[in-house]
Amino acid sequence: MSIVTAFLLQSCEKKGPGDNYDFSDSLPPYVEISSKAQLTIVAGANGTIAVRLKTAVQEPVVVKYAVSGTFTTTGTVTIPKGVLAANVILPVPIATVPGNAAFTITGATKGATNLTIGALGANSNEVRPLLIVKN
């Protein structure tokens, strides 16, 4: 019995092939627009644009956005801690001239830490085209 116990204890001390995982190159949490397809919004109505995290975090994430083009606005939306997405409700003023606009993520923070925007970083194509039409 003591020989078996000594053998088992000795085998536990060795490092196995699964003990050498390297996580130094893992992808940090980042924020992106859920869909990059053009969104058509009627002037005077609201558009909904989902932004999402690719990794859940244990703090709320504040996402900043801007709209430029036929109308302009800026704002923020908060993704609650442990949640992966939030919707931006984008009201389009009724007097907006029909045309094109673009929704862009301009920043994201978790506490005092800036998060990467898009999988490749540096605001990597995190733009959603908008088409504003008359009712």
PDB file of C-alpha atoms in Angstrom:
ATOM      1  CA  MET A   1       0.000   0.000   0.000  1.00  0.00           C
ATOM      2  CA  SER A   2       2.793   2.440   0.834  1.00  0.00           C
ATOM      3  CA  ILE A   3       4.464   1.766  -2.524  1.00  0.00           C
ATOM      4  CA  VAL A   4       1.255   2.672  -4.392  1.00  0.00           C
ATOM      5  CA  THR A   5       0.831   5.861  -2.328  1.00  0.00           C
ATOM      6  CA  ALA A   6       4.435   6.915  -2.985  1.00  0.00           C
ATOM      7  CA  PHE A   7       3.976   6.283  -6.712  1.00  0.00           C
ATOM      8  CA  LEU A   8       0.776   8.343  -6.852  1.00  0.00           C
ATOM      9  CA  LEU A   9       2.304  11.262  -4.937  1.00  0.00           C
ATOM     10  CA  GLN A  10       5.353  11.231  -7.173  1.00  0.00           C
ATOM     11  CA  SER A  11       3.220  11.285 -10.327  1.00  0.00           C
ATOM     12  CA  CYS A  12       1.268  14.301  -9.028  1.00  0.00           C
ATOM     13  CA  GLU A  13       4.427  16.366  -8.770  1.00  0.00           C
ATOM     14  CA  LYS A  14       5.253  16.160 -12.445  1.00  0.00           C
ATOM     15  CA  LYS A  15       3.943  18.765 -14.793  1.00  0.00           C
ATOM     16  CA  GLY A  16       1.704  17.381 -17.471  1.00  0.00           C
ATOM     17  CA  PRO A  17       1.260  18.617 -21.032  1.00  0.00           C
ATOM     18  CA  GLY A  18      -1.754  20.733 -19.987  1.00  0.00           C
ATOM     19  CA  ASP A  19       0.234  22.797 -17.483  1.00  0.00           C
ATOM     20  CA  ASN A  20       1.960  25.055 -19.993  1.00  0.00           C
ATOM     21  CA  TYR A  21      -0.848  27.192 -21.426  1.00  0.00           C
ATOM     22  CA  ASP A  22       0.264  30.589 -22.665  1.00  0.00           C
ATOM     23  CA  PHE A  23      -2.416  33.283 -22.326  1.00  0.00           C
ATOM     24  CA  SER A  24      -0.082  36.219 -22.961  1.00  0.00           C
ATOM     25  CA  ASP A  25      -1.390  36.658 -26.505  1.00  0.00           C
ATOM     26  CA  SER A  26      -5.111  36.473 -25.707  1.00  0.00           C
ATOM     27  CA  LEU A  27      -7.505  39.015 -27.230  1.00  0.00           C
ATOM     28  CA  PRO A  28      -8.468  41.779 -24.769  1.00  0.00           C
ATOM     29  CA  PRO A  29     -12.139  42.698 -24.278  1.00  0.00           C
ATOM     30  CA  TYR A  30     -13.365  44.896 -27.105  1.00  0.00           C
ATOM     31  CA  VAL A  31     -16.560  46.704 -28.122  1.00  0.00           C
ATOM     32  CA  GLU A  32     -18.139  46.498 -31.555  1.00  0.00           C
ATOM     33  CA  ILE A  33     -21.343  47.277 -33.443  1.00  0.00           C
ATOM     34  CA  SER A  34     -23.448  44.117 -33.679  1.00  0.00           C
ATOM     35  CA  SER A  35     -24.446  44.682 -37.308  1.00  0.00           C
ATOM     36  CA  LYS A  36     -22.710  46.791 -39.933  1.00  0.00           C
ATOM     37  CA  ALA A  37     -25.622  46.582 -42.398  1.00  0.00           C
ATOM     38  CA  GLN A  38     -27.230  49.851 -43.438  1.00  0.00           C
ATOM     39  CA  LEU A  39     -30.122  50.845 -41.172  1.00  0.00           C
ATOM     40  CA  THR A  40     -33.048  52.785 -42.636  1.00  0.00           C
ATOM     41  CA  ILE A  41     -34.747  55.171 -40.206  1.00  0.00           C
ATOM     42  CA  VAL A  42     -37.776  57.374 -40.883  1.00  0.00           C
ATOM     43  CA  ALA A  43     -37.233  61.020 -39.911  1.00  0.00           C
ATOM     44  CA  GLY A  44     -39.052  61.613 -36.632  1.00  0.00           C
ATOM     45  CA  ALA A  45     -38.686  57.974 -35.528  1.00  0.00           C
ATOM     46  CA  ASN A  46     -36.123  56.074 -33.476  1.00  0.00           C
ATOM     47  CA  GLY A  47     -33.482  53.703 -34.753  1.00  0.00           C
ATOM     48  CA  THR A  48     -32.034  50.943 -32.585  1.00  0.00           C
ATOM     49  CA  ILE A  49     -28.384  50.000 -32.851  1.00  0.00           C
ATOM     50  CA  ALA A  50     -26.887  47.216 -30.729  1.00  0.00           C
ATOM     51  CA  VAL A  51     -23.344  47.481 -29.420  1.00  0.00           C
ATOM     52  CA  ARG A  52     -21.695  44.480 -27.824  1.00  0.00           C
ATOM     53  CA  LEU A  53     -18.704  43.272 -25.890  1.00  0.00           C
ATOM     54  CA  LYS A  54     -16.891  40.194 -27.081  1.00  0.00           C
ATOM     55  CA  THR A  55     -15.934  39.267 -23.504  1.00  0.00           C
ATOM     56  CA  ALA A  56     -18.065  39.777 -20.397  1.00  0.00           C
ATOM     57  CA  VAL A  57     -16.483  42.057 -17.816  1.00  0.00           C
ATOM     58  CA  GLN A  58     -17.318  42.591 -14.163  1.00  0.00           C
ATOM     59  CA  GLU A  59     -17.787  46.352 -14.407  1.00  0.00           C
ATOM     60  CA  PRO A  60     -20.216  48.479 -16.416  1.00  0.00           C
ATOM     61  CA  VAL A  61     -18.832  49.602 -19.781  1.00  0.00           C
ATOM     62  CA  VAL A  62     -19.672  53.077 -21.075  1.00  0.00           C
ATOM     63  CA  VAL A  63     -19.701  53.241 -24.872  1.00  0.00           C
ATOM     64  CA  LYS A  64     -19.470  56.654 -26.569  1.00  0.00           C
ATOM     65  CA  TYR A  65     -20.888  57.166 -30.039  1.00  0.00           C
ATOM     66  CA  ALA A  66     -21.327  59.866 -32.647  1.00  0.00           C
ATOM     67  CA  VAL A  67     -23.583  60.289 -35.663  1.00  0.00           C
ATOM     68  CA  SER A  68     -22.443  62.415 -38.597  1.00  0.00           C
ATOM     69  CA  GLY A  69     -23.990  63.183 -41.954  1.00  0.00           C
ATOM     70  CA  THR A  70     -27.501  64.405 -42.636  1.00  0.00           C
ATOM     71  CA  PHE A  71     -27.869  64.920 -38.874  1.00  0.00           C
ATOM     72  CA  THR A  72     -25.353  64.919 -36.042  1.00  0.00           C
ATOM     73  CA  THR A  73     -25.488  63.830 -32.427  1.00  0.00           C
ATOM     74  CA  THR A  74     -23.321  62.257 -29.766  1.00  0.00           C
ATOM     75  CA  GLY A  75     -24.142  60.180 -26.731  1.00  0.00           C
ATOM     76  CA  THR A  76     -23.335  57.238 -24.506  1.00  0.00           C
ATOM     77  CA  VAL A  77     -24.870  53.899 -23.647  1.00  0.00           C
ATOM     78  CA  THR A  78     -23.911  51.690 -20.711  1.00  0.00           C
ATOM     79  CA  ILE A  79     -23.472  47.936 -20.972  1.00  0.00           C
ATOM     80  CA  PRO A  80     -24.140  46.632 -17.427  1.00  0.00           C
ATOM     81  CA  LYS A  81     -21.556  44.427 -15.702  1.00  0.00           C
ATOM     82  CA  GLY A  82     -21.708  40.797 -16.742  1.00  0.00           C
ATOM     83  CA  VAL A  83     -23.873  41.641 -19.794  1.00  0.00           C
ATOM     84  CA  LEU A  84     -22.614  41.437 -23.368  1.00  0.00           C
ATOM     85  CA  ALA A  85     -24.768  44.011 -25.209  1.00  0.00           C
ATOM     86  CA  ALA A  86     -26.844  47.160 -24.997  1.00  0.00           C
ATOM     87  CA  ASN A  87     -29.086  49.022 -27.441  1.00  0.00           C
ATOM     88  CA  VAL A  88     -28.585  52.617 -28.483  1.00  0.00           C
ATOM     89  CA  ILE A  89     -31.974  54.232 -29.082  1.00  0.00           C
ATOM     90  CA  LEU A  90     -31.264  56.863 -31.699  1.00  0.00           C
ATOM     91  CA  PRO A  91     -34.013  59.494 -32.165  1.00  0.00           C
ATOM     92  CA  VAL A  92     -33.900  61.123 -35.597  1.00  0.00           C
ATOM     93  CA  PRO A  93     -35.349  64.643 -35.566  1.00  0.00           C
ATOM     94  CA  ILE A  94     -38.473  65.006 -37.706  1.00  0.00           C
ATOM     95  CA  ALA A  95     -36.983  67.940 -39.629  1.00  0.00           C
ATOM     96  CA  THR A  96     -33.972  65.872 -40.747  1.00  0.00           C
ATOM     97  CA  VAL A  97     -33.362  66.091 -44.490  1.00  0.00           C
ATOM     98  CA  PRO A  98     -33.379  62.628 -46.101  1.00  0.00           C
ATOM     99  CA  GLY A  99     -29.899  61.341 -46.793  1.00  0.00           C
ATOM    100  CA  ASN A 100     -27.002  59.368 -45.411  1.00  0.00           C
ATOM    101  CA  ALA A 101     -25.452  59.399 -41.971  1.00  0.00           C
ATOM    102  CA  ALA A 102     -22.998  57.204 -40.115  1.00  0.00           C
ATOM    103  CA  PHE A 103     -23.106  55.824 -36.565  1.00  0.00           C
ATOM    104  CA  THR A 104     -19.601  55.399 -35.124  1.00  0.00           C
ATOM    105  CA  ILE A 105     -18.294  54.112 -31.798  1.00  0.00           C
ATOM    106  CA  THR A 106     -15.873  56.786 -30.582  1.00  0.00           C
ATOM    107  CA  GLY A 107     -14.746  55.279 -27.274  1.00  0.00           C
ATOM    108  CA  ALA A 108     -15.419  52.720 -24.564  1.00  0.00           C
ATOM    109  CA  THR A 109     -14.358  52.658 -20.939  1.00  0.00           C
ATOM    110  CA  LYS A 110     -14.510  50.156 -18.099  1.00  0.00           C
ATOM    111  CA  GLY A 111     -13.959  52.263 -14.995  1.00  0.00           C
ATOM    112  CA  ALA A 112     -10.814  54.257 -15.787  1.00  0.00           C
ATOM    113  CA  THR A 113      -9.619  51.744 -18.416  1.00  0.00           C
ATOM    114  CA  ASN A 114     -10.096  52.420 -22.133  1.00  0.00           C
ATOM    115  CA  LEU A 115     -11.264  49.379 -24.070  1.00  0.00           C
ATOM    116  CA  THR A 116     -10.350  48.470 -27.606  1.00  0.00           C
ATOM    117  CA  ILE A 117     -12.892  49.374 -30.277  1.00  0.00           C
ATOM    118  CA  GLY A 118     -13.316  46.560 -32.793  1.00  0.00           C
ATOM    119  CA  ALA A 119     -11.376  43.319 -32.972  1.00  0.00           C
ATOM    120  CA  LEU A 120      -8.416  44.989 -34.674  1.00  0.00           C
ATOM    121  CA  GLY A 121      -8.475  48.093 -32.475  1.00  0.00           C
ATOM    122  CA  ALA A 122      -8.134  51.723 -33.567  1.00  0.00           C
ATOM    123  CA  ASN A 123     -11.871  51.977 -34.383  1.00  0.00           C
ATOM    124  CA  SER A 124     -11.503  49.193 -36.912  1.00  0.00           C
ATOM    125  CA  ASN A 125     -14.513  49.753 -39.136  1.00  0.00           C
ATOM    126  CA  GLU A 126     -16.954  50.195 -36.257  1.00  0.00           C
ATOM    127  CA  VAL A 127     -19.286  52.274 -38.405  1.00  0.00           C
ATOM    128  CA  ARG A 128     -22.905  51.556 -39.278  1.00  0.00           C
ATOM    129  CA  PRO A 129     -24.342  53.402 -42.274  1.00  0.00           C
ATOM    130  CA  LEU A 130     -27.725  55.041 -41.774  1.00  0.00           C
ATOM    131  CA  LEU A 131     -30.239  56.015 -44.433  1.00  0.00           C
ATOM    132  CA  ILE A 132     -32.693  58.660 -43.287  1.00  0.00           C
ATOM    133  CA  VAL A 133     -35.972  58.733 -45.231  1.00  0.00           C
ATOM    134  CA  LYS A 134     -39.160  60.816 -45.080  1.00  0.00           C
ATOM    135  CA  ASN A 135     -42.368  59.247 -43.878  1.00  0.00           C
TER     136      ASN A 135
END
